[in-house]
Coordinates of C-alpha atoms in Angstrom, one line a residue:
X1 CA -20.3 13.9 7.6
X2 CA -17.9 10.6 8.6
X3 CA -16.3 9.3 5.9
X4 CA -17.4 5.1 5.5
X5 CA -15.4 2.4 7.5
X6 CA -13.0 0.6 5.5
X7 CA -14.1 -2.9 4.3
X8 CA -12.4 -6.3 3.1
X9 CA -13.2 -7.2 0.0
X10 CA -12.2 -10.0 -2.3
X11 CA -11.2 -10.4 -5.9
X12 CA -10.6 -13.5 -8.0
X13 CA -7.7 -12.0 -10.3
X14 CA -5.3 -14.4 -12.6
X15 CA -6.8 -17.8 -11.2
X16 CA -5.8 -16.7 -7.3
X17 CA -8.2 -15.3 -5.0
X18 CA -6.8 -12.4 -3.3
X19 CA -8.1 -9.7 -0.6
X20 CA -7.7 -6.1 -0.2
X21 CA -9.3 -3.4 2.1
X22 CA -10.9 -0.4 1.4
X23 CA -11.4 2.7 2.2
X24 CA -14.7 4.5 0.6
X25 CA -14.2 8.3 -0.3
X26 CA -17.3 8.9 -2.8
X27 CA -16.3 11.1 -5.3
X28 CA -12.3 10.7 -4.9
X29 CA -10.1 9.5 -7.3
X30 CA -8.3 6.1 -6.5
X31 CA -5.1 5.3 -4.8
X32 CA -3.9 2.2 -4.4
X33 CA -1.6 0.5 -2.4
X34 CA 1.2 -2.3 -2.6
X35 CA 2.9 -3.3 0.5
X36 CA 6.5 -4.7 0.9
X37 CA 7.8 -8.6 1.4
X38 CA 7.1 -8.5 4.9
X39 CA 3.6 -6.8 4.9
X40 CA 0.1 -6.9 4.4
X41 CA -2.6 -4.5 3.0
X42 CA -3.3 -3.8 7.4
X43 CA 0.5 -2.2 6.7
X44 CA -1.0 0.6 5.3
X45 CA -4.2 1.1 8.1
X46 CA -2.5 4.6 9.5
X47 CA -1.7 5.6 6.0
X48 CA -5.0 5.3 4.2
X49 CA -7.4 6.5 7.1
X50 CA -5.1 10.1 6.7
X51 CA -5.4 9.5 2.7
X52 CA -9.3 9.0 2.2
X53 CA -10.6 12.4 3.0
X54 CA -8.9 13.1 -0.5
X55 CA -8.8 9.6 -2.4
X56 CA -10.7 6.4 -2.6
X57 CA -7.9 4.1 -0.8
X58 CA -7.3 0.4 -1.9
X59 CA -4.4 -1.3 -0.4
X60 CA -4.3 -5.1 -1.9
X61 CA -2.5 -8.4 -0.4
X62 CA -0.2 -9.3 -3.0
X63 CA 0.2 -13.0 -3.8
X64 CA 1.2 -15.3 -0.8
X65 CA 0.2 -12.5 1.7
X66 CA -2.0 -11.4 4.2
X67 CA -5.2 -13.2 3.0
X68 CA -4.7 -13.5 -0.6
X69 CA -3.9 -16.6 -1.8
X70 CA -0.3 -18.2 -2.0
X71 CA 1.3 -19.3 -5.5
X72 CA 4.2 -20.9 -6.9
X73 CA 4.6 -18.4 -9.0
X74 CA 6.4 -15.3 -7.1
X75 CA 8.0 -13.7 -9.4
X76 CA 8.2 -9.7 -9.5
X77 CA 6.5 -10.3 -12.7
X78 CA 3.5 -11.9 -11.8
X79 CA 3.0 -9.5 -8.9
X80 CA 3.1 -7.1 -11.7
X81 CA 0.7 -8.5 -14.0
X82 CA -1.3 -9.0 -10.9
X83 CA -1.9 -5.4 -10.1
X84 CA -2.7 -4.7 -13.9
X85 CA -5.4 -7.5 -13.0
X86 CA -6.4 -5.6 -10.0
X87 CA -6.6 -2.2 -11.5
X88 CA -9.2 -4.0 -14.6
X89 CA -11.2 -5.7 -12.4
X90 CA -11.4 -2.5 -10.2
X91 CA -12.5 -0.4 -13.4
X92 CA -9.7 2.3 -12.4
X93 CA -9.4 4.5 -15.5
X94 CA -7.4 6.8 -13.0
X95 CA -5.8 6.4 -10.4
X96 CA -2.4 6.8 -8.3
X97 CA 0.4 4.0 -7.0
X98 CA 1.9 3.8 -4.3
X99 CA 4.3 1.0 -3.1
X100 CA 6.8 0.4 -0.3
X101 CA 9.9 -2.1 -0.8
X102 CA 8.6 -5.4 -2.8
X103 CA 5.4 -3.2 -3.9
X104 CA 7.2 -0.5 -4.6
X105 CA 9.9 -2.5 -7.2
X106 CA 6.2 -3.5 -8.6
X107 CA 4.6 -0.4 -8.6
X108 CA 7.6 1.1 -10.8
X109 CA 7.3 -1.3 -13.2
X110 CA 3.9 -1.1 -13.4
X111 CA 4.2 2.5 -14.1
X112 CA 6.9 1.7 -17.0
X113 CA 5.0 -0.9 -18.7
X114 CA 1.3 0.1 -18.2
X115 CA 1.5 3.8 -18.1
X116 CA -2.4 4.6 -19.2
X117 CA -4.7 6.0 -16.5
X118 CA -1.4 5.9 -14.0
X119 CA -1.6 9.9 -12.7
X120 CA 0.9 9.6 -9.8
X121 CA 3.8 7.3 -8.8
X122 CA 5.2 7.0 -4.8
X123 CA 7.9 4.9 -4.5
X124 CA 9.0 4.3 -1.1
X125 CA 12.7 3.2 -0.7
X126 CA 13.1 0.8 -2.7
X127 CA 15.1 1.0 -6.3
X128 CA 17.2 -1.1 -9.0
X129 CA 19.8 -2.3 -7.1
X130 CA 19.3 -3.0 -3.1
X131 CA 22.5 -2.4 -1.0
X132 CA 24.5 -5.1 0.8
X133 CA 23.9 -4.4 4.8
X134 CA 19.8 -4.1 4.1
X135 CA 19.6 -7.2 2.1
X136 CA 21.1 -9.2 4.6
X137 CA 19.7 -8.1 7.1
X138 CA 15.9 -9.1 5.3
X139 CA 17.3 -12.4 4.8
X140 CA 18.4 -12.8 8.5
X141 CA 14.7 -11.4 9.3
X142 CA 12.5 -13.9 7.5
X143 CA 15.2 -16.7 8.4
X144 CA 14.7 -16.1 12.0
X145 CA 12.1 -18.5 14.2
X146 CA 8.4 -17.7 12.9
X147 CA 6.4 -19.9 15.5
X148 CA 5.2 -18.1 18.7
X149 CA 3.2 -19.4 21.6
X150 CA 1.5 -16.1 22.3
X151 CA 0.6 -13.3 19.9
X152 CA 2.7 -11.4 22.2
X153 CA 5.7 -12.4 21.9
X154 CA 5.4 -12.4 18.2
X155 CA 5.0 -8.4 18.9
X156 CA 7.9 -8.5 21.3
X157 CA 10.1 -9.8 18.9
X158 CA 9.0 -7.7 16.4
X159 CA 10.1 -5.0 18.8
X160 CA 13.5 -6.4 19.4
X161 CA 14.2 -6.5 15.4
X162 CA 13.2 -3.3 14.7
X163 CA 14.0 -0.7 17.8
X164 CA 13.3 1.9 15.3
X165 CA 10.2 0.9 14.9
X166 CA 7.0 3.1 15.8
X167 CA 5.4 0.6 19.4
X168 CA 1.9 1.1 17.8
X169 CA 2.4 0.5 14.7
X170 CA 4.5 -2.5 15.2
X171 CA 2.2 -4.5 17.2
X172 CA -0.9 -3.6 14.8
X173 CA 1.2 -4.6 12.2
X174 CA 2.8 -7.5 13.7
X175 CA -1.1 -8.7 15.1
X176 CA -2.7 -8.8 12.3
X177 CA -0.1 -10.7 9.9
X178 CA -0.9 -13.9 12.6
X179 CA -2.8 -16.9 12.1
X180 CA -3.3 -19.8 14.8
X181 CA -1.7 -23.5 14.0
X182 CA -3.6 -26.2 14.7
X183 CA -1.3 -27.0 18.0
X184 CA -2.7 -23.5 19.7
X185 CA 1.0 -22.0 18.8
X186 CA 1.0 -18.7 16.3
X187 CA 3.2 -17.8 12.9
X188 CA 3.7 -15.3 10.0
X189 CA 0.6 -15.7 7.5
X190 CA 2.8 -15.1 4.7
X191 CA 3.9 -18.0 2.6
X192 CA 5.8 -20.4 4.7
X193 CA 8.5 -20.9 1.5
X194 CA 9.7 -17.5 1.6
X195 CA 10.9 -17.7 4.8
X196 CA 12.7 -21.3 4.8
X197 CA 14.5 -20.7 1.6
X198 CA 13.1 -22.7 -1.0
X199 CA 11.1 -19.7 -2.4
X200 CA 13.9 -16.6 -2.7
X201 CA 13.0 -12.9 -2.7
X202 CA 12.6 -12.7 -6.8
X203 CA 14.6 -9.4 -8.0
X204 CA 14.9 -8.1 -11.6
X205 CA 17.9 -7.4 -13.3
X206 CA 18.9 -4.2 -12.0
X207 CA 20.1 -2.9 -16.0
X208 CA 16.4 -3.7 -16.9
X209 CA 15.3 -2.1 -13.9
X210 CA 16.8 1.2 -14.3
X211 CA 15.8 1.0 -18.1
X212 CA 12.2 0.5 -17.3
X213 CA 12.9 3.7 -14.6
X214 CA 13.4 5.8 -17.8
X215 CA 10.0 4.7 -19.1
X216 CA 8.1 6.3 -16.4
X217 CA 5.3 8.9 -17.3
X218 CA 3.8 9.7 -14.1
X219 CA 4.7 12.2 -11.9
X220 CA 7.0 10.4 -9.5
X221 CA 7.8 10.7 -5.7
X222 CA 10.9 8.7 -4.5
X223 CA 10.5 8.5 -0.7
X224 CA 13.7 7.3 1.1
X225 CA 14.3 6.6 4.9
X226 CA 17.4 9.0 6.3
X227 CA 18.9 5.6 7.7
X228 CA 17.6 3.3 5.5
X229 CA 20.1 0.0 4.4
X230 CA 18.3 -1.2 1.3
X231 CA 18.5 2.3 -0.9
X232 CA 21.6 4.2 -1.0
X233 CA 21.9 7.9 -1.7
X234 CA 23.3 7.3 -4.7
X235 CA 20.9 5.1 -6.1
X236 CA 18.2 7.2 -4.7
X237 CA 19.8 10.3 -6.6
X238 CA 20.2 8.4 -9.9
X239 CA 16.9 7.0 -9.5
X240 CA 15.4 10.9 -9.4
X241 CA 17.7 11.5 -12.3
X242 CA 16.9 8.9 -14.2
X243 CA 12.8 8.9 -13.8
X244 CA 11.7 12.0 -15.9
X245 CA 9.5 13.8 -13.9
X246 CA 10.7 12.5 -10.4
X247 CA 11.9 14.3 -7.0
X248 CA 13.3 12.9 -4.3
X249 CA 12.6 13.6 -0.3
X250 CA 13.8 12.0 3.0
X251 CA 12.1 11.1 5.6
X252 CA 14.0 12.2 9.0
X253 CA 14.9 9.2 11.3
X254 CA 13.6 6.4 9.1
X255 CA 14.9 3.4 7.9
X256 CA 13.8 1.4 5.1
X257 CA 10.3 0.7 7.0
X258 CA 9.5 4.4 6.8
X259 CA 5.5 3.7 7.7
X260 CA 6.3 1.6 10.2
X261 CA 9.0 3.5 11.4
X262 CA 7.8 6.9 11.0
X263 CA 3.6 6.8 9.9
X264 CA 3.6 10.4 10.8
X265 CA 6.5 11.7 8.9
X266 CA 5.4 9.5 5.7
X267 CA 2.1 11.0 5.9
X268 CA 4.1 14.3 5.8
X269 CA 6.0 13.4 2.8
X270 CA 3.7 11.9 0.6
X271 CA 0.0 13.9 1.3
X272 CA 1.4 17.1 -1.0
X273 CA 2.3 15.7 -3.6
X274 CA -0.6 13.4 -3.7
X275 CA -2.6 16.8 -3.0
X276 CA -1.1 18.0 -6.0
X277 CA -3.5 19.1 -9.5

């Protein structure tokens, strides 16, 4: 018997209206998804249509993305308190985390300060302290010209920024984090203000960070890209060290965008321990 289509649903959570997409499983237990500063809950389309056979997938837009609404307020600690909002108003009593990047510095601190009803953690290359090369390089990125007079050459230059990139993936990606100006031309439907500077990437104190890391309950999966520039070896291995019920795997030719990069390997990596009793 199929499994349902996904569907777009809409929550208001904290004062902000936000979206997220679903994929039915009836009967599954819940796994939900938080994307990373660049993305949107369509990010995770490939992902969750391998995961619902075995879980009830919800993959939410996190504030001032995709089609949730934008705030002033972007701190890493109202995203948090946003997906402790999302998880009530959901009803989950149970359910797994996973989160690339941005979502996946939220989904760790989640886990750490919320730990009831969490049953797995999947952290996906992202940890306390970012390296050098990857955070410049995500500063350049969202820095660089946003307006496009075709949806394709949005995806074009999404190519040309990413050669490492998975063609498919990129341009469903790339499409559907668009919206139309009024003048016919096309840009990023992410907040405008964190791409021109006046609303910076909000990081915790990394000594905070990795105490909150030794909190964790849940089982934890630290996914990191072979080549990726944002998490280092080292901090990956300290991470699986320091998170007490933690391993570590690598995803072959990835960088830090390892579902966009490599959807099929990520699938690889994650569905067994999510599989898991």
């Amino acid at each position: 018997m199929p499994l349902p289509p996904p569907i777009d649903q809409y929550a208001l959570l904290r004062g902000l209206r936000f979206h997220y997409r679903e994929w039915p499983s009836p009967g599954k237990p819940p796994l939900v998804l938080l994307h990373g500063f660049t993305g949107h809950s369509r990010s995770w389309d490939t992902f969750a249509a391998a995961m619902q056979p075995g879980w009830h997938v919800y993959a939410l837009d996190q504030r001032g993305h995709g089609e949730s609404a934008w705030s002033d307020d972007a701190s890493a600690d109202a995203m948090v308190e946003d997906v402790r909002a999302f998880v009530r108003c959901l009803g989950l009593e149970r359910f797994a985390l996973l989160g690339l990047s941005m979502g996946g510095r939220n989904a760790y601190r989640y886990a750490a300060r919320y730990p009831e009803g969490l049953e797995r953690l999947v952290i996906v290359d992202i940890g306390p302290e970012v390296h050098g090369a990857g955070a410049a390089r995500i500063q350049a990125g969202v820095r660089a010209p946003d307006v496009f007079a075709t949806p394709e050459e949005a995806v074009e230059r999404a190519l040309a920024a990413n050669p490492n990139a998975d063609p498919a993936e990129a341009r469903h990606r790339t499409l559907h984090n668009l919206l139309r100006l009024e003048d016919g031309t096309w840009t990023f439907r992410y907040d405008r203000a964190y791409r021109d500077g006046s609303r910076p990437i909000s990081r915790p104190d990394p000594e905070a960070s990795w105490r909150e890391l030794a909190r964790i309950q849940a089982p934890t999966l630290l996914v990191r890209g072979e080549r990726s520039d944002v998490l280092a070896p080292e901090v990956a291995e300290r991470m699986a060290a320091t998170i007490p019920d933690c391993r570590l795997v690598t995803v072959p030719g990835a960088g830090h965008s390892i579902p966009l990069e490599r959807p099929l390997g990520f699938i690889a990596a994650v569905a067994p321990f999510l599989a898991e009793d």
